[in-house]
Short mmCIF file of N, CA, C and O in Angstrom, two decimals:
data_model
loop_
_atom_site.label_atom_id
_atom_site.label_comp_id
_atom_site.label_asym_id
_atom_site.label_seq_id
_atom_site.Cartn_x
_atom_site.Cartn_y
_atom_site.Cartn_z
N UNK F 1 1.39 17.53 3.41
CA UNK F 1 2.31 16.93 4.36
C UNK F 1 2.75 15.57 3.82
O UNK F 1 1.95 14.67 4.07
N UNK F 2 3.86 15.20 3.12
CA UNK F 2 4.95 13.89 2.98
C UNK F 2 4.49 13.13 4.11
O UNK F 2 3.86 13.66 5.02
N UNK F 3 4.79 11.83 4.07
CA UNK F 3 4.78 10.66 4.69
C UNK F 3 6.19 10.93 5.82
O UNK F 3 7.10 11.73 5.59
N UNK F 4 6.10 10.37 6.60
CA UNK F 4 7.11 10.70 7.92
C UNK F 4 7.88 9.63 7.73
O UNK F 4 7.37 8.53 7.53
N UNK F 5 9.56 9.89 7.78
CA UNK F 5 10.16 8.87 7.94
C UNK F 5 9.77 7.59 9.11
O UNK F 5 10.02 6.41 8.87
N UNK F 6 9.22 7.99 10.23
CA UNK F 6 8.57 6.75 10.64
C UNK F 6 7.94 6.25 10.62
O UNK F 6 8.06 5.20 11.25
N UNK F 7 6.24 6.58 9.66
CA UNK F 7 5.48 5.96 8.91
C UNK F 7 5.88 5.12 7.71
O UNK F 7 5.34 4.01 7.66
N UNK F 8 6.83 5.47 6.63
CA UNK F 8 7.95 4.70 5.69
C UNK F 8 8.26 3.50 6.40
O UNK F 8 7.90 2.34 6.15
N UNK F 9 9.08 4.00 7.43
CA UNK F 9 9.53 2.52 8.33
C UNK F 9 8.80 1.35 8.87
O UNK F 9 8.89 0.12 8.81
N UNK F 10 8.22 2.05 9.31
CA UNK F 10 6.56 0.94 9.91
C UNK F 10 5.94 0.24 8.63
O UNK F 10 5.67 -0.96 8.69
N UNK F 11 5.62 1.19 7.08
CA UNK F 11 4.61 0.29 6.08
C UNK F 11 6.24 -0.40 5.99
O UNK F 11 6.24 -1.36 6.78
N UNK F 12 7.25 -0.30 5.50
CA UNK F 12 8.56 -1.49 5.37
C UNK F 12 8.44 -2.96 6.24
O UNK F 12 8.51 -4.11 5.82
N UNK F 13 8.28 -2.60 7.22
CA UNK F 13 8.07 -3.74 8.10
C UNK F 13 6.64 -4.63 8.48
O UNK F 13 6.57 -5.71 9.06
N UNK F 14 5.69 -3.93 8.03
CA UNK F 14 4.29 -4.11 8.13
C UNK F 14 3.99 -5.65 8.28
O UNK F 14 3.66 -6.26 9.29
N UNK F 15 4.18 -6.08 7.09
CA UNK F 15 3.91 -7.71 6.93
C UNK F 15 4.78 -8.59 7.88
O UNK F 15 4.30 -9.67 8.22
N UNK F 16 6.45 -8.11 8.50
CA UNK F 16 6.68 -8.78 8.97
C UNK F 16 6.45 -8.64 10.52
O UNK F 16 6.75 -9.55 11.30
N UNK F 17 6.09 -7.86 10.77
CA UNK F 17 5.39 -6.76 11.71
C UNK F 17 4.74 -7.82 12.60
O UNK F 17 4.90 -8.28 13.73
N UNK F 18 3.85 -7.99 11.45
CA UNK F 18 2.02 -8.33 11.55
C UNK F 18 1.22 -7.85 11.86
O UNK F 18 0.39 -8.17 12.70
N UNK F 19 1.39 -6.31 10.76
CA UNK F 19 0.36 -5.30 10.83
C UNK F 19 0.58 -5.31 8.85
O UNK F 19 1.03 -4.37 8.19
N UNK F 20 0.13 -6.57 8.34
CA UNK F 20 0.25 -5.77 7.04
C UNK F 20 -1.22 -5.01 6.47
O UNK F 20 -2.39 -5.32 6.69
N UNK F 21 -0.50 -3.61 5.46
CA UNK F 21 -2.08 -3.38 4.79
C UNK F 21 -2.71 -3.73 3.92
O UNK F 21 -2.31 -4.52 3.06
N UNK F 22 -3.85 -3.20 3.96
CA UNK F 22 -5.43 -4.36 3.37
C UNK F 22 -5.18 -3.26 2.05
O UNK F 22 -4.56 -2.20 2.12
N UNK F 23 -5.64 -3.67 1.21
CA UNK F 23 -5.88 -2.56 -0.19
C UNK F 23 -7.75 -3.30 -0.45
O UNK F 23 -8.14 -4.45 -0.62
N UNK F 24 -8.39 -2.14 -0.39
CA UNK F 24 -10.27 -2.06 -0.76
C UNK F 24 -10.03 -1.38 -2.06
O UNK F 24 -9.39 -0.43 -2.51
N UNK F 25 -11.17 -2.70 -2.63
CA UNK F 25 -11.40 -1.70 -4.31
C UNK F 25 -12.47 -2.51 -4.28
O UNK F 25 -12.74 -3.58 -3.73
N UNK F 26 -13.22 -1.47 -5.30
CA UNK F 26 -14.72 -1.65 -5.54
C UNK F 26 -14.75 -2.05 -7.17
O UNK F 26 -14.21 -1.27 -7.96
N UNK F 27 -15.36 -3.23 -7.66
CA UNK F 27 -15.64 -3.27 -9.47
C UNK F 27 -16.85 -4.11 -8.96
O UNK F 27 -17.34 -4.37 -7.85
N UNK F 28 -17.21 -4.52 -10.68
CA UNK F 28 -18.55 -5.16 -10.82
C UNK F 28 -18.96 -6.31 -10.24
O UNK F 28 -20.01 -6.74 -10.71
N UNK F 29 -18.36 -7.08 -9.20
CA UNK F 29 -18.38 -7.99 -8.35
C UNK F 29 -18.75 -7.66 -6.87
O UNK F 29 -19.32 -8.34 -6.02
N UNK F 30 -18.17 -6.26 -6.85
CA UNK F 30 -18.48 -5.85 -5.67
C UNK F 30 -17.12 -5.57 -5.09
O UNK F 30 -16.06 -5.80 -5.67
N UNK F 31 -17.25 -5.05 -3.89
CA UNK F 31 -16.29 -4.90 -2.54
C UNK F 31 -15.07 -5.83 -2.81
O UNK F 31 -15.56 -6.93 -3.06
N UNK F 32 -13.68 -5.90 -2.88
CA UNK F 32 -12.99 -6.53 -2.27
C UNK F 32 -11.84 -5.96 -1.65
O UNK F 32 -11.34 -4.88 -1.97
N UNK F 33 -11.36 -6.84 -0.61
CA UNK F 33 -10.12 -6.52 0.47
C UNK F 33 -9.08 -7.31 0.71
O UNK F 33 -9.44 -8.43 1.09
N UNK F 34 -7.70 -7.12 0.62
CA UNK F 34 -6.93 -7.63 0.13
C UNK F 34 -5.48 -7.75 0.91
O UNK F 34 -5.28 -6.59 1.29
N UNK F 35 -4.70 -8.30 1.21
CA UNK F 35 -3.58 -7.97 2.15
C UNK F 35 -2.68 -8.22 1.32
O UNK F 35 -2.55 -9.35 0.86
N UNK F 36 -1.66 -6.90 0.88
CA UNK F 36 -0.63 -6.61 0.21
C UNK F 36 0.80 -6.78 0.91
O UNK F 36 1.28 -5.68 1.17
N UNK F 37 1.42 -7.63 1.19
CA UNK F 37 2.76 -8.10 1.80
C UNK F 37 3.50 -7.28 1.05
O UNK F 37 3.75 -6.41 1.88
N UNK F 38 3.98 -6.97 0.16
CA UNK F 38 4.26 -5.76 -0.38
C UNK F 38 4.81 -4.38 -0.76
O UNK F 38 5.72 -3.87 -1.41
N UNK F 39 3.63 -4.03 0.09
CA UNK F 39 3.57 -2.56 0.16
C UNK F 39 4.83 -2.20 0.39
O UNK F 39 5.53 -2.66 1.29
N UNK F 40 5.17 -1.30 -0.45
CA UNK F 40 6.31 -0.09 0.20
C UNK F 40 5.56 1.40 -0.06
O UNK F 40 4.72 1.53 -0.96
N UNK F 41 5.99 2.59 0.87
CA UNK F 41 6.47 3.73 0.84
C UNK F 41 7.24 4.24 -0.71
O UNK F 41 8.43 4.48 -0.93
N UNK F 42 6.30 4.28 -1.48
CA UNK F 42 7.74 4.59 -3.00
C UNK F 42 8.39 6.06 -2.93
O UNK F 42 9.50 6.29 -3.40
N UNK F 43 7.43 7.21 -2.18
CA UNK F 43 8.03 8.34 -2.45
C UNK F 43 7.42 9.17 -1.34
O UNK F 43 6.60 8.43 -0.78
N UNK F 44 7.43 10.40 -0.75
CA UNK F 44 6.92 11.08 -0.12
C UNK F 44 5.59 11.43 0.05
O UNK F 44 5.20 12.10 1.00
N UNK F 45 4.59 10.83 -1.19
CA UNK F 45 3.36 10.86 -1.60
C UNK F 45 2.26 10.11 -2.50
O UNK F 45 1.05 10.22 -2.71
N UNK F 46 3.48 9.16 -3.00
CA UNK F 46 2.67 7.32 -2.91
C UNK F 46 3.42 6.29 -2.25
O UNK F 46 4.53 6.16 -1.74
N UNK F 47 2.00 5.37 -2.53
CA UNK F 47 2.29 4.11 -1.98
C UNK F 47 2.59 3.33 -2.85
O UNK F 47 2.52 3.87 -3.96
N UNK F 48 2.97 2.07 -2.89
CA UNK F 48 3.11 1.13 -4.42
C UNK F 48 2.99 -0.40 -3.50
O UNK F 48 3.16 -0.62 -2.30
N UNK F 49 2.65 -1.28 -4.58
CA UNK F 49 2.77 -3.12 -4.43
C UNK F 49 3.01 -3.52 -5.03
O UNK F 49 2.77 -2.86 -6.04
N UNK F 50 3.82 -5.14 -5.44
CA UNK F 50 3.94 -5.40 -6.53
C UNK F 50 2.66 -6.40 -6.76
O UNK F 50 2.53 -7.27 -5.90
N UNK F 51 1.72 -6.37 -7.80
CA UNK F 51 0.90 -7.09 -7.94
C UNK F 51 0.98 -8.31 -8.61
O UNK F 51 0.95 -8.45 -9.83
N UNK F 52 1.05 -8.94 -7.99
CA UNK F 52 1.40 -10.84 -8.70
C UNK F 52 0.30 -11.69 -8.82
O UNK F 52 0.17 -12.50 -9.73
N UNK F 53 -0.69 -11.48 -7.68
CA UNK F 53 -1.63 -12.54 -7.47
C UNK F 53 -3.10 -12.44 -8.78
O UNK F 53 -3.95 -13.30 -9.04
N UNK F 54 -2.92 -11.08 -9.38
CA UNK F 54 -3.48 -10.91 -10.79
C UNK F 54 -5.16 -11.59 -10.53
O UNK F 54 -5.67 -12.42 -11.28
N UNK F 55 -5.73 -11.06 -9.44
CA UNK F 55 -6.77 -11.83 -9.20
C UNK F 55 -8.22 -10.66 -8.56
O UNK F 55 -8.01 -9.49 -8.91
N UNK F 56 -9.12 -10.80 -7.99
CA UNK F 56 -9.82 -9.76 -8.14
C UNK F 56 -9.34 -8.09 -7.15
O UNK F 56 -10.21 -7.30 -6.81
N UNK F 57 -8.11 -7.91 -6.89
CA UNK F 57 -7.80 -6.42 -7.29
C UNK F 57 -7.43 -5.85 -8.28
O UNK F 57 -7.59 -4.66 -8.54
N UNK F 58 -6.94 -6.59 -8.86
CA UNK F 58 -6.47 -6.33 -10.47
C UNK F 58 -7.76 -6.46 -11.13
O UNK F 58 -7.51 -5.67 -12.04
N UNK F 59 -8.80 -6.79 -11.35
CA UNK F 59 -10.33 -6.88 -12.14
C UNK F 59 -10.76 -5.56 -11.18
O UNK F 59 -10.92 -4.40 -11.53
N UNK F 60 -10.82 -5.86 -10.50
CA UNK F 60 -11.59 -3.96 -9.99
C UNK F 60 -10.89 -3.21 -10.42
O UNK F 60 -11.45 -2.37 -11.12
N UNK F 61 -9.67 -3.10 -10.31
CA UNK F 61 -8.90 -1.42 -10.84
C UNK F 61 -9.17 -1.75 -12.51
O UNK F 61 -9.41 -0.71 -13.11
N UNK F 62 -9.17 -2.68 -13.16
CA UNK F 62 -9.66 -2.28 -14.53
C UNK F 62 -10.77 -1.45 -14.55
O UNK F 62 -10.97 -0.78 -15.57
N UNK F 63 -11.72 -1.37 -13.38
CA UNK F 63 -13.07 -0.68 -13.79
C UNK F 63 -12.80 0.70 -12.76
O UNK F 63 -12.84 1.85 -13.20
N UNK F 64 -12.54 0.42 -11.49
CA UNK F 64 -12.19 1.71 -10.95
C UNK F 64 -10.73 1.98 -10.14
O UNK F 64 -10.58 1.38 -9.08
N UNK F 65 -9.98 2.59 -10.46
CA UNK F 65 -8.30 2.71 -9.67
C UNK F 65 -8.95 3.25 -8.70
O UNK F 65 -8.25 2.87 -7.76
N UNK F 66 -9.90 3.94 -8.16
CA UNK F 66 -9.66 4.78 -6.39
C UNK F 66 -9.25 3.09 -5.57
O UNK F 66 -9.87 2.07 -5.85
N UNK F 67 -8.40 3.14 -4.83
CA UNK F 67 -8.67 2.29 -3.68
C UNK F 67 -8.14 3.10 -2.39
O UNK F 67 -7.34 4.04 -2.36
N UNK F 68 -9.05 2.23 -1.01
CA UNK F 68 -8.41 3.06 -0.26
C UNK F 68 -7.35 1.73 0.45
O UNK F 68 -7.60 0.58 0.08
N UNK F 69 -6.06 2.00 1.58
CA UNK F 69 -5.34 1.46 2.31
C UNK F 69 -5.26 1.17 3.35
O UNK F 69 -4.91 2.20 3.91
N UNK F 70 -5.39 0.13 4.34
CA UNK F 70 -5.99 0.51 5.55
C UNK F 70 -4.23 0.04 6.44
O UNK F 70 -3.28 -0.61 6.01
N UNK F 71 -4.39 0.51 7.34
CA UNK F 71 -2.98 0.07 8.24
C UNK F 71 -2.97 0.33 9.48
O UNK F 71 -2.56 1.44 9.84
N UNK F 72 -3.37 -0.52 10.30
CA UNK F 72 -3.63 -0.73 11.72
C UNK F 72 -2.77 -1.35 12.33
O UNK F 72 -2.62 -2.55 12.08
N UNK F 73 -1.80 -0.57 13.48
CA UNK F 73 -0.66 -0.86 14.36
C UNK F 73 -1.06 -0.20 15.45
O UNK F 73 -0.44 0.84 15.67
N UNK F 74 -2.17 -0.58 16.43
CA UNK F 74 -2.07 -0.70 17.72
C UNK F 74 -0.86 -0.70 18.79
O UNK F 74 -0.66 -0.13 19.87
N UNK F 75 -0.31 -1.43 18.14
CA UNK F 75 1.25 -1.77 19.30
C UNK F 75 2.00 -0.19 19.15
O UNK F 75 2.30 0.50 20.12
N UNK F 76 2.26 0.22 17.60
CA UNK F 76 2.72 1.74 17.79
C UNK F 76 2.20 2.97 17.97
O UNK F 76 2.87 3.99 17.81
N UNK F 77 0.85 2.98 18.34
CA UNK F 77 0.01 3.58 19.24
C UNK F 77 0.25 3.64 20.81
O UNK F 77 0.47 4.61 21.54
N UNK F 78 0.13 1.92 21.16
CA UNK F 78 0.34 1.95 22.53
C UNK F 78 1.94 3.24 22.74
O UNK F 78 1.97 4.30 23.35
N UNK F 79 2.90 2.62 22.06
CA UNK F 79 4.08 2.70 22.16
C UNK F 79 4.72 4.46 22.19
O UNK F 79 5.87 4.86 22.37
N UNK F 80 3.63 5.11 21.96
CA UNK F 80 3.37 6.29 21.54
C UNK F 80 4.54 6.52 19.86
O UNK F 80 5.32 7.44 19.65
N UNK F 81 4.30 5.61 19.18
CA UNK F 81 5.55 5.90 18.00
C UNK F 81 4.20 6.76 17.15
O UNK F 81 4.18 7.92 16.72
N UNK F 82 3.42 5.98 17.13
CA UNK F 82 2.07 6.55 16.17
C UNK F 82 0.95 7.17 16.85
O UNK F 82 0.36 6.42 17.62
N UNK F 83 0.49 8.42 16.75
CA UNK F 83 -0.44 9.27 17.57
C UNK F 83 -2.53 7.79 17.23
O UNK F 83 -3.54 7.38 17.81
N UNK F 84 -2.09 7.76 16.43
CA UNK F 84 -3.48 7.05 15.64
C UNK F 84 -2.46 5.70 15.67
O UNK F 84 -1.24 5.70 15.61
N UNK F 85 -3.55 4.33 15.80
CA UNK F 85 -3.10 2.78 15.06
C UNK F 85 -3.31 2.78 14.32
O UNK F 85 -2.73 1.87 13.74
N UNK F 86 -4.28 3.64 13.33
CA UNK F 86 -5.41 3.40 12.37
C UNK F 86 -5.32 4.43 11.29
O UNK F 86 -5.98 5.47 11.38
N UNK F 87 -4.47 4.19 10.18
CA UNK F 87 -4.72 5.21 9.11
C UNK F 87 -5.30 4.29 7.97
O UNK F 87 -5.14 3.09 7.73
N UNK F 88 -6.19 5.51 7.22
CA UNK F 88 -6.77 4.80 6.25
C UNK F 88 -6.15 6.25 4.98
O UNK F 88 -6.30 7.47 5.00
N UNK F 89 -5.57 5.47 4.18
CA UNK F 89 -4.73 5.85 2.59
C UNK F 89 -5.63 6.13 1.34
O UNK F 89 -5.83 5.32 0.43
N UNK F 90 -6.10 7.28 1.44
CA UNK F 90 -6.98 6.85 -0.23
C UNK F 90 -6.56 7.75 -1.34
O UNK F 90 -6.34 8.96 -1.25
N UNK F 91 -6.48 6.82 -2.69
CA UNK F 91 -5.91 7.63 -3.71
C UNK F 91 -6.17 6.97 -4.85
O UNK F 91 -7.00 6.07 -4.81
N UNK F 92 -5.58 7.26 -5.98
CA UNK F 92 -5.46 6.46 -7.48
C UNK F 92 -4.35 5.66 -7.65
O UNK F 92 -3.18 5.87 -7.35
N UNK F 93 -4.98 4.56 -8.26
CA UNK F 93 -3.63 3.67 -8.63
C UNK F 93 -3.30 4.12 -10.46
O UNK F 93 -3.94 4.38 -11.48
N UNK F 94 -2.21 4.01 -10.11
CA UNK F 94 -1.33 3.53 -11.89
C UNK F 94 -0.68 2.34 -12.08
O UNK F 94 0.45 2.26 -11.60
N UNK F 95 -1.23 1.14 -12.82
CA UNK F 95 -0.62 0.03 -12.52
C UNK F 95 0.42 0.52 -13.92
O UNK F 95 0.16 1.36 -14.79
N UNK F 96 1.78 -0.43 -13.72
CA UNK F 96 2.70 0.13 -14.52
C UNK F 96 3.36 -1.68 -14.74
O UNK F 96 3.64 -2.62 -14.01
N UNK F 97 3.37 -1.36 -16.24
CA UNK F 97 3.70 -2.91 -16.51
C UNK F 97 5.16 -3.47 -16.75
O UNK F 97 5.59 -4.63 -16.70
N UNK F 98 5.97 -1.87 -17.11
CA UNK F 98 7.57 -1.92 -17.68
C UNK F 98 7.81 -0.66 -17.37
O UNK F 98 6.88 0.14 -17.27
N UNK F 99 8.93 -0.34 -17.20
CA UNK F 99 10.02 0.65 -17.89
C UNK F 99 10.34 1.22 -15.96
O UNK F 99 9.89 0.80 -14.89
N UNK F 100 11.15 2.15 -16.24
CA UNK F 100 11.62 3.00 -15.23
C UNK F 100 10.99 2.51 -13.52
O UNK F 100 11.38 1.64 -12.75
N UNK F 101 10.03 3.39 -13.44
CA UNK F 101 8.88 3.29 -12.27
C UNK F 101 8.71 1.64 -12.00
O UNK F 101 8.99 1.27 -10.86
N UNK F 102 8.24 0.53 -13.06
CA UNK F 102 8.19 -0.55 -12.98
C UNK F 102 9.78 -0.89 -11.73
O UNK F 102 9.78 -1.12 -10.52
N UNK F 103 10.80 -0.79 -12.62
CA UNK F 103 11.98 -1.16 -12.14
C UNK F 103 12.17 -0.66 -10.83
O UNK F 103 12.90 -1.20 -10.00
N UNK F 104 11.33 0.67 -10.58
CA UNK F 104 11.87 1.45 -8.99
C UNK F 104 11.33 -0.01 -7.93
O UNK F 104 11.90 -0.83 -7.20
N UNK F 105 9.79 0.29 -8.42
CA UNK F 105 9.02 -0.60 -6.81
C UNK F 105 9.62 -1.70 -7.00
O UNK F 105 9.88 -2.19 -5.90
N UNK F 106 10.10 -2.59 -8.15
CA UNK F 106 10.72 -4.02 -7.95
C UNK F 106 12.22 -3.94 -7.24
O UNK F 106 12.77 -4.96 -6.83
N UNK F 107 12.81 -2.64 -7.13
CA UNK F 107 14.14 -2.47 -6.72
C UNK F 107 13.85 -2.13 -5.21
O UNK F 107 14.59 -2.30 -4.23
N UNK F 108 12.48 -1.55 -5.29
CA UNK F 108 12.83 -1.10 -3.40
C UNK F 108 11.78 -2.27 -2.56
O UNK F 108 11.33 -2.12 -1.43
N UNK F 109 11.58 -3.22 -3.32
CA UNK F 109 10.41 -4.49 -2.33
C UNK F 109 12.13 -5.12 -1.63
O UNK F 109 13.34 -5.02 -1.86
N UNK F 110 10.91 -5.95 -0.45
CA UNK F 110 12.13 -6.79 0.32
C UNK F 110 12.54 -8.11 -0.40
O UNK F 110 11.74 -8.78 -1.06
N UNK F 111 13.72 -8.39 -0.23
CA UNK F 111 14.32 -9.73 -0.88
C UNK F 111 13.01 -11.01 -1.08
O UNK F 111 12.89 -11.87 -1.96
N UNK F 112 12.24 -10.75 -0.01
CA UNK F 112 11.03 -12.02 0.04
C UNK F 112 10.43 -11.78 -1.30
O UNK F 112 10.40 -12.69 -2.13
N UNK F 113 10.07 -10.89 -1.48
CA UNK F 113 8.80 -10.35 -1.93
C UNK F 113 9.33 -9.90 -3.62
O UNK F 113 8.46 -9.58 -4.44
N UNK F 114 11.17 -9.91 -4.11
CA UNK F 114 11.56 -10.25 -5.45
C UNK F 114 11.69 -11.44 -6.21
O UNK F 114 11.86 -11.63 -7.41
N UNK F 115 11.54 -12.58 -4.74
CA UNK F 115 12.19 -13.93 -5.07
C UNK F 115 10.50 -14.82 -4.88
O UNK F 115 10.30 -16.03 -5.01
N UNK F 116 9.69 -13.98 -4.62
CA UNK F 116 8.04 -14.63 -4.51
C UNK F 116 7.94 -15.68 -6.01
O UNK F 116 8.72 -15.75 -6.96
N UNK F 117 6.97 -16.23 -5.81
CA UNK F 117 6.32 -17.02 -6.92
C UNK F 117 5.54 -15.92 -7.16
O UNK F 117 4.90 -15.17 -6.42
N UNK F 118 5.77 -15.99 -8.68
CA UNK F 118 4.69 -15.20 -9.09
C UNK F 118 5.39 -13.48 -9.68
O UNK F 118 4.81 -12.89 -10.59
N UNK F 119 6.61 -12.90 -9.02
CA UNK F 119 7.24 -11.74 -8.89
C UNK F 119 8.07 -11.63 -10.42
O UNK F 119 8.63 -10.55 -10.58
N UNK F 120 8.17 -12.44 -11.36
CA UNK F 120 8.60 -11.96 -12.27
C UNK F 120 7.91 -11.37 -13.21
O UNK F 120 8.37 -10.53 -13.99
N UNK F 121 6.86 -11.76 -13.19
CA UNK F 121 5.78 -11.24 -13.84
C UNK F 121 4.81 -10.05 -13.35
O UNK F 121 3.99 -9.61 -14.17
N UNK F 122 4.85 -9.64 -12.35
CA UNK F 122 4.38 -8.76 -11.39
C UNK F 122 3.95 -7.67 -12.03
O UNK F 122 4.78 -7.24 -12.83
N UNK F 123 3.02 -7.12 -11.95
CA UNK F 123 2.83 -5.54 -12.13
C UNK F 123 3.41 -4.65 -11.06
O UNK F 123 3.27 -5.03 -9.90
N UNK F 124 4.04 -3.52 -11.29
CA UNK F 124 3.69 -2.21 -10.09
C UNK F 124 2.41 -1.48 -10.08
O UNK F 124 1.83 -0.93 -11.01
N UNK F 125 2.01 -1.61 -8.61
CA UNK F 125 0.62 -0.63 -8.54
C UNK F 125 1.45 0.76 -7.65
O UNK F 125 2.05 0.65 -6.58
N UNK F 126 1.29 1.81 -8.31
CA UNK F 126 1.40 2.86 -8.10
C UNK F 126 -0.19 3.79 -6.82
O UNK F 126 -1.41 3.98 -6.83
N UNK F 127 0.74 3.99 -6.18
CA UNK F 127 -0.89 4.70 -5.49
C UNK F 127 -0.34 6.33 -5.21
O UNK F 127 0.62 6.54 -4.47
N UNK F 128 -1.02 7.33 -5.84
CA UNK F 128 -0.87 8.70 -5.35
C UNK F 128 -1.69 9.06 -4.70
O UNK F 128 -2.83 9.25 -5.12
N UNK F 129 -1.21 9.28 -3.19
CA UNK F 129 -2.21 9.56 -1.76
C UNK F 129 -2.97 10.84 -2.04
O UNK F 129 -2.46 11.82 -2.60
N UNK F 130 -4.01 10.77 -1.69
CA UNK F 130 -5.00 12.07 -1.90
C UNK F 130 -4.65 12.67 -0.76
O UNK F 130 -4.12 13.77 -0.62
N UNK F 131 -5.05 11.74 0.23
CA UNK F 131 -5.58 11.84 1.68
C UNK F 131 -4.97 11.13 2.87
O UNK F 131 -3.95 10.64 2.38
N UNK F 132 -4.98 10.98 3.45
CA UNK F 132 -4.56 10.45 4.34
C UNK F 132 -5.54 10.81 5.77
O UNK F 132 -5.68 11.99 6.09
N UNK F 133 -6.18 9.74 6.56
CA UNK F 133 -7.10 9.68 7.88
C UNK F 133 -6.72 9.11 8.89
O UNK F 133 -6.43 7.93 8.70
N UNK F 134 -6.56 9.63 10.32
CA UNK F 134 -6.43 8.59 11.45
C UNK F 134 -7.89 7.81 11.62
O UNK F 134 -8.75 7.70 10.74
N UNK F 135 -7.95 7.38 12.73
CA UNK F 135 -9.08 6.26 13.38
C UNK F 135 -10.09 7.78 13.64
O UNK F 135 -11.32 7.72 13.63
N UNK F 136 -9.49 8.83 13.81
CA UNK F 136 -10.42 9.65 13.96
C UNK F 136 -11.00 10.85 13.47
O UNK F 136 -11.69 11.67 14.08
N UNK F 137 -10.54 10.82 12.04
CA UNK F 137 -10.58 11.63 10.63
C UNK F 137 -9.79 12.49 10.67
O UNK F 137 -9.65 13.18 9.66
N UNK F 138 -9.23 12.67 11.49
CA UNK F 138 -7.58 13.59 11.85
C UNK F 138 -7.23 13.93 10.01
O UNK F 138 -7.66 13.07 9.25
N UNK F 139 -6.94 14.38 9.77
CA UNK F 139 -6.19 14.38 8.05
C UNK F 139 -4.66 14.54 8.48
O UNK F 139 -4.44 15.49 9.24
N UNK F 140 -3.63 13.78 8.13
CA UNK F 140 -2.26 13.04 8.75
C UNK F 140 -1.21 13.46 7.05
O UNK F 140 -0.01 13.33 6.85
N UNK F 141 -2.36 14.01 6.05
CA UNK F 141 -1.67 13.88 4.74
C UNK F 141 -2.99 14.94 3.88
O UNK F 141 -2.90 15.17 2.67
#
């Protein structure tokens, strides 16, 4: 099951929302969790960020790409837009440093988020969804 055009819409707006998602990755430091302003929807079956801050999510995916995504919107729950507030995203990343794919996620981020400090240099993190979970292991993907 593809991502729903109104799930697309919701991670688009997420950060300005103020529901943005967390990205969890595990390396030799341990646990970390992360809030990706970011995030877009790249295709029917990943997720992508542009990674700028080059700091410990980028040192964990050198040792392991699974991360999972977390994205909690209560309000489109209440609202009945979203059956679940609570999906959790897990998959592999491909960080991508140039060419094609690079150029997609830098072409489909929001104006904020091309003109960031830090965005010229950016990596794309590629995420291909395995899975997809509500708040109540529902499988949504």
């Amino acid at each position: 099951m593809p991502l729903s055009a109104t799930l697309k819409s919701l991670i688009r707006s997420a950060w300005d929302d103020g529901y943005p998602l967390l990205v969890a990755t595990t390396g030799p430091l341990g646990p970390n969790i992360a809030p990706k302003g970011s995030m877009i929807a790249y295709d029917d079956e990943h997720l992508a960020w542009w990674e700028r801050s080059k700091k410990g999510v980028l040192d964990n995916l050198g040792h392991d790409r699974r991360v999972c995504i977390m994205y909690a919107n209560f309000k489109a729950q209440r609202d009945g837009v979203l059956e679940s507030g609570f999906i959790r995203f897990f998959g592999q990343v491909e960080l991508i440093e140039s060419g094609p794919v690079h150029q997609k996620i830098f072409s489909l981020l929001l104006p904020r988020e091309q003109t960031h400090v830090g965005a010229d240099t950016g990596i794309g993190a590629l995420v291909h969804i395995e899975r997809a979970l509500d708040a109540r292991g529902k499988q949504i993907m």
